[in-house]
Amino acid sequence: MTAEWKIGTFVHLDLTVPDAPGLRDFYADVVGWKPEPLGDDWMMLAADGTPAAGVCHARGENADLPPQWLAYIAVDDLDASLAAATRRGGEIVAGPKGEGPGSYAVIRDPAGAVLALIRPAT
């Protein structure tokens, strides 16, 4: 996590798929990202070393995540944001997962678009 995240902005992208090594290699070849191990998953780095995205295995805690690029938006109060999402016609797809900084949940908005809400480090 980084203290530079601003509430209400997109702060990260992840791709969670059954064949994480295959997609890791696909994006390394297609866009030039350099994969760096991050546990059993990978942080994909741009040519200058800046984190660009994550490529993750769809298993364990991530088994229920959809196989698509998932954008994360920083929110100040994850519970309050989830309550507002459901109150406004959205639904919680997965989570909340984790505790404290870095905890997140995946929501679907009323139009069907999916994204993650994440609590940044303070």
XYZ file of N, CA and C in Angstrom:
366
model
N 0.837 -1.179 0.000
C 0.000 0.000 0.000
C 0.880 1.241 0.000
N 0.329 2.306 -0.443
C 1.092 3.541 -0.480
C 0.252 4.676 0.095
N 0.908 5.550 0.856
C 0.226 6.691 1.456
C -0.141 7.719 0.388
N 0.361 7.563 -0.845
C 0.102 8.517 -1.913
C -1.296 8.354 -2.518
N -1.989 7.277 -2.203
C -3.315 7.064 -2.762
C -4.253 8.164 -2.307
N -5.051 8.655 -3.222
C -6.039 9.676 -2.901
C -7.418 9.036 -2.906
N -8.175 9.326 -1.865
C -9.532 8.798 -1.744
C -10.330 9.196 -2.985
N -11.063 8.234 -3.532
C -11.906 8.495 -4.684
C -11.215 8.358 -6.032
N -9.956 7.896 -6.033
C -9.250 7.738 -7.302
C -8.928 6.272 -7.563
N -8.767 5.931 -8.843
C -8.312 4.591 -9.202
C -6.862 4.458 -8.773
N -6.553 3.357 -8.066
C -5.208 3.225 -7.507
C -4.479 1.954 -7.930
N -5.176 0.993 -8.540
C -4.504 -0.256 -8.905
C -5.376 -1.043 -9.868
N -4.731 -1.964 -10.600
C -5.423 -2.907 -11.476
C -4.910 -4.303 -11.184
N -5.807 -5.272 -11.158
C -5.448 -6.684 -11.005
C -6.188 -7.494 -12.053
N -5.551 -8.564 -12.474
C -6.188 -9.551 -13.331
C -6.082 -10.880 -12.596
N -7.213 -11.463 -12.239
C -7.244 -12.732 -11.516
C -7.827 -13.783 -12.449
N -7.014 -14.796 -12.762
C -7.386 -15.792 -13.773
C -6.906 -17.183 -13.366
N -7.509 -18.232 -13.929
C -7.066 -19.597 -13.623
C -5.627 -19.868 -14.061
N -5.183 -19.307 -15.191
C -3.833 -19.534 -15.700
C -2.979 -18.282 -15.516
N -2.670 -17.958 -14.266
C -1.894 -16.749 -13.987
C -0.522 -16.761 -14.664
N 0.240 -17.865 -14.633
C 1.542 -17.839 -15.322
C 1.413 -17.577 -16.824
N 0.386 -18.141 -17.456
C 0.189 -17.908 -18.883
C -0.120 -16.459 -19.199
N -0.986 -15.850 -18.382
C -1.330 -14.441 -18.607
C -0.187 -13.522 -18.212
N 0.569 -13.901 -17.192
C 1.776 -13.144 -16.824
C 2.695 -13.054 -18.030
N 2.955 -14.194 -18.666
C 3.858 -14.233 -19.812
C 3.259 -13.525 -21.023
N 1.938 -13.653 -21.210
C 1.256 -12.965 -22.298
C 1.490 -11.459 -22.200
N 1.208 -10.875 -21.026
C 1.355 -9.429 -20.882
C 2.809 -8.984 -20.861
N 3.708 -9.834 -20.401
C 5.133 -9.505 -20.481
C 5.545 -9.350 -21.941
N 5.088 -10.255 -22.801
C 5.429 -10.186 -24.224
C 4.668 -9.092 -24.960
N 3.380 -8.945 -24.669
C 2.537 -8.020 -25.421
C 2.811 -6.557 -25.086
N 2.946 -6.226 -23.795
C 3.122 -4.814 -23.419
C 4.478 -4.517 -22.783
N 5.309 -5.534 -22.615
C 6.659 -5.300 -22.104
C 6.773 -5.205 -20.598
N 5.754 -5.663 -19.864
C 5.846 -5.641 -18.407
C 6.849 -6.672 -17.917
N 7.510 -6.350 -16.827
C 8.441 -7.277 -16.191
C 7.753 -7.866 -14.962
N 7.572 -9.199 -14.936
C 6.914 -9.810 -13.774
C 7.862 -9.933 -12.583
N 7.392 -9.522 -11.430
C 8.114 -9.690 -10.166
C 7.237 -10.531 -9.250
N 7.787 -11.610 -8.685
C 6.975 -12.436 -7.785
C 6.445 -11.618 -6.608
N 5.198 -11.888 -6.255
C 4.546 -11.265 -5.107
C 3.759 -12.377 -4.439
N 4.421 -13.122 -3.558
C 3.827 -14.331 -3.014
C 3.694 -15.343 -4.141
N 2.488 -15.895 -4.314
C 2.239 -16.831 -5.416
C 1.758 -16.119 -6.672
N 1.632 -14.813 -6.620
C 1.142 -14.016 -7.734
C 2.280 -13.147 -8.273
N 1.943 -12.185 -9.154
C 2.974 -11.331 -9.733
C 2.540 -9.885 -9.753
N 3.498 -9.013 -9.454
C 3.344 -7.585 -9.690
C 4.023 -7.340 -11.032
N 3.297 -6.759 -11.951
C 3.833 -6.479 -13.271
C 4.357 -5.051 -13.273
N 5.621 -4.908 -13.652
C 6.284 -3.607 -13.621
C 6.435 -3.043 -15.025
N 6.226 -1.734 -15.149
C 6.483 -1.042 -16.412
C 7.989 -1.018 -16.647
N 8.389 -0.604 -17.820
C 9.811 -0.582 -18.181
C 10.651 0.227 -17.197
N 10.072 1.273 -16.600
C 10.827 2.095 -15.649
C 10.780 1.557 -14.218
N 10.149 0.387 -14.018
C 10.070 -0.225 -12.693
C 8.845 0.156 -11.890
N 7.993 1.013 -12.431
C 6.768 1.423 -11.749
C 5.761 0.276 -11.770
N 5.143 -0.048 -10.621
C 4.103 -1.079 -10.630
C 2.977 -0.690 -11.581
N 2.627 -1.617 -12.481
C 1.590 -1.347 -13.469
C 0.298 -2.097 -13.152
N 0.419 -3.348 -12.678
C -0.765 -4.169 -12.431
C -0.346 -5.441 -11.717
N -1.339 -6.166 -11.233
C -1.096 -7.474 -10.655
C -1.714 -8.555 -11.518
N -1.065 -9.712 -11.576
C -1.647 -10.886 -12.208
C -1.702 -11.955 -11.121
N -2.915 -12.421 -10.828
C -3.150 -13.271 -9.665
C -3.838 -14.574 -10.059
N -3.594 -15.595 -9.243
C -4.261 -16.886 -9.400
C -5.701 -16.792 -8.914
N -6.617 -17.400 -9.638
C -8.022 -17.462 -9.226
C -8.213 -18.705 -8.365
N -7.714 -18.629 -7.149
C -7.861 -19.745 -6.205
C -7.814 -19.179 -4.788
N -8.185 -20.018 -3.843
C -8.195 -19.570 -2.449
C -9.080 -18.355 -2.284
N -8.557 -17.319 -1.654
C -9.305 -16.086 -1.406
C -9.784 -15.430 -2.697
N -9.085 -15.668 -3.803
C -9.437 -15.043 -5.076
C -10.316 -15.908 -5.968
N -10.729 -17.073 -5.511
C -11.487 -17.997 -6.353
C -12.804 -17.411 -6.839
N -13.392 -16.492 -6.078
C -14.692 -15.940 -6.459
C -14.601 -14.652 -7.275
N -13.392 -14.231 -7.637
C -13.252 -13.006 -8.416
C -13.448 -13.288 -9.902
N -14.099 -12.377 -10.616
C -14.341 -12.604 -12.044
C -13.043 -12.501 -12.850
N -12.921 -13.257 -13.958
C -11.722 -13.211 -14.788
C -11.744 -12.004 -15.723
N -11.462 -10.862 -15.166
C -11.423 -9.617 -15.941
C -10.492 -8.660 -15.234
N -10.084 -7.604 -15.945
C -9.289 -6.580 -15.290
C -10.154 -5.935 -14.216
N -9.608 -5.855 -13.026
C -10.344 -5.307 -11.900
C -9.648 -4.036 -11.423
N -10.350 -2.923 -11.549
C -9.832 -1.629 -11.098
C -10.195 -1.428 -9.636
N -9.273 -0.843 -8.874
C -9.473 -0.565 -7.452
C -9.585 0.938 -7.245
N -10.601 1.361 -6.485
C -10.774 2.760 -6.114
C -10.579 2.871 -4.607
N -9.763 3.819 -4.178
C -9.513 4.038 -2.749
C -10.720 4.700 -2.101
N -11.151 4.144 -0.963
C -12.251 4.724 -0.189
C -11.799 4.883 1.257
N -12.320 5.892 1.913
C -11.940 6.179 3.293
C -12.527 5.172 4.274
N -13.780 4.784 4.055
C -14.491 3.890 4.967
C -15.131 2.784 4.135
N -14.489 1.620 4.085
C -14.955 0.520 3.243
C -16.376 0.097 3.606
N -16.659 -0.066 4.887
C -18.003 -0.485 5.307
C -19.067 0.516 4.865
N -18.795 1.794 5.032
C -19.764 2.823 4.636
C -19.961 2.826 3.121
N -18.880 2.629 2.371
C -18.989 2.599 0.911
C -19.788 1.385 0.444
N -19.584 0.233 1.094
C -20.353 -0.960 0.730
C -21.831 -0.778 1.047
N -22.114 -0.168 2.182
C -23.511 0.097 2.538
C -24.150 1.035 1.514
N -23.417 2.065 1.100
C -23.945 3.004 0.110
C -24.157 2.308 -1.228
N -23.238 1.421 -1.603
C -23.372 0.701 -2.876
C -24.643 -0.138 -2.901
N -24.896 -0.889 -1.842
C -26.085 -1.736 -1.819
C -27.355 -0.891 -1.711
N -27.282 0.185 -0.950
C -28.435 1.082 -0.811
C -28.802 1.710 -2.157
N -27.791 1.941 -3.014
C -28.018 2.589 -4.308
C -28.240 1.588 -5.438
N -28.462 0.309 -5.110
C -28.800 -0.675 -6.129
C -27.658 -1.530 -6.624
N -26.480 -1.371 -6.026
C -25.350 -2.221 -6.384
C -25.364 -3.484 -5.541
N -24.397 -4.353 -5.772
C -24.284 -5.558 -4.964
C -22.825 -5.848 -4.656
N -22.611 -6.542 -3.567
C -21.267 -6.960 -3.196
C -21.018 -8.311 -3.859
N -19.991 -8.389 -4.695
C -19.648 -9.604 -5.420
C -18.737 -10.491 -4.583
N -17.772 -9.885 -3.900
C -16.803 -10.629 -3.084
C -16.283 -9.737 -1.975
N -16.095 -10.345 -0.803
C -15.512 -9.606 0.309
C -16.572 -9.062 1.234
N -16.134 -8.227 2.141
C -14.792 -7.651 2.250
C -13.745 -8.714 2.605
N -12.535 -8.470 2.116
C -11.408 -9.367 2.348
C -10.307 -8.580 3.030
N -9.679 -9.208 4.015
C -8.615 -8.552 4.760
C -9.172 -7.634 5.824
N -8.239 -7.074 6.593
C -8.600 -6.131 7.656
C -7.677 -4.931 7.593
N -8.195 -3.779 7.951
C -7.382 -2.576 8.000
C -6.915 -2.146 6.625
N -5.749 -1.467 6.564
C -5.231 -1.007 5.276
C -5.070 -2.179 4.309
N -5.522 -1.988 3.097
C -5.446 -3.039 2.099
C -6.685 -3.900 2.025
N -7.607 -3.754 2.982
C -8.848 -4.526 2.901
C -9.653 -4.001 1.718
N -10.354 -4.920 1.062
C -11.078 -4.540 -0.137
C -12.314 -5.402 -0.312
N -13.170 -4.962 -1.213
C -14.346 -5.723 -1.611
C -14.606 -5.421 -3.077
N -15.220 -6.374 -3.753
C -15.587 -6.211 -5.150
C -17.087 -5.964 -5.214
N -17.469 -4.932 -5.948
C -18.886 -4.608 -6.092
C -19.286 -4.624 -7.567
N -20.593 -4.738 -7.799
C -21.167 -4.578 -9.127
C -22.136 -3.408 -9.029
N -21.980 -2.437 -9.914
C -22.886 -1.285 -9.881
C -24.211 -1.633 -10.547
N -25.215 -0.750 -10.479
C -26.523 -1.069 -11.043
C -26.512 -1.338 -12.552
N -25.490 -0.880 -13.260
C -25.392 -1.130 -14.701
C -24.696 -2.456 -15.003
N -24.129 -3.100 -13.954
C -23.456 -4.381 -14.140
C -21.949 -4.313 -14.164
N -21.363 -3.116 -14.108
C -19.908 -2.972 -14.106
C -19.348 -3.401 -12.749
N -18.196 -4.066 -12.782
C -17.565 -4.587 -11.577
C -16.297 -3.798 -11.290
N -16.065 -3.476 -10.014
C -14.826 -2.844 -9.580
C -14.597 -3.151 -8.117
N -13.391 -2.839 -7.655
C -13.046 -3.081 -6.249
C -12.924 -1.757 -5.517
N -13.320 -1.779 -4.248
C -13.118 -0.653 -3.338
C -12.066 -1.098 -2.354
N -11.062 -0.262 -2.100
C -9.955 -0.640 -1.236
C -9.659 0.467 -0.230
N -9.348 0.039 0.979
C -8.981 0.978 2.031
C -7.460 1.154 2.008
N -6.978 2.346 1.691
C -5.525 2.556 1.610
C -4.874 2.655 2.980
N -3.558 2.568 2.959
C -2.792 2.818 4.186
C -2.960 4.279 4.560
N -2.938 4.560 5.842
C -3.093 5.956 6.267
C -1.749 6.539 6.603
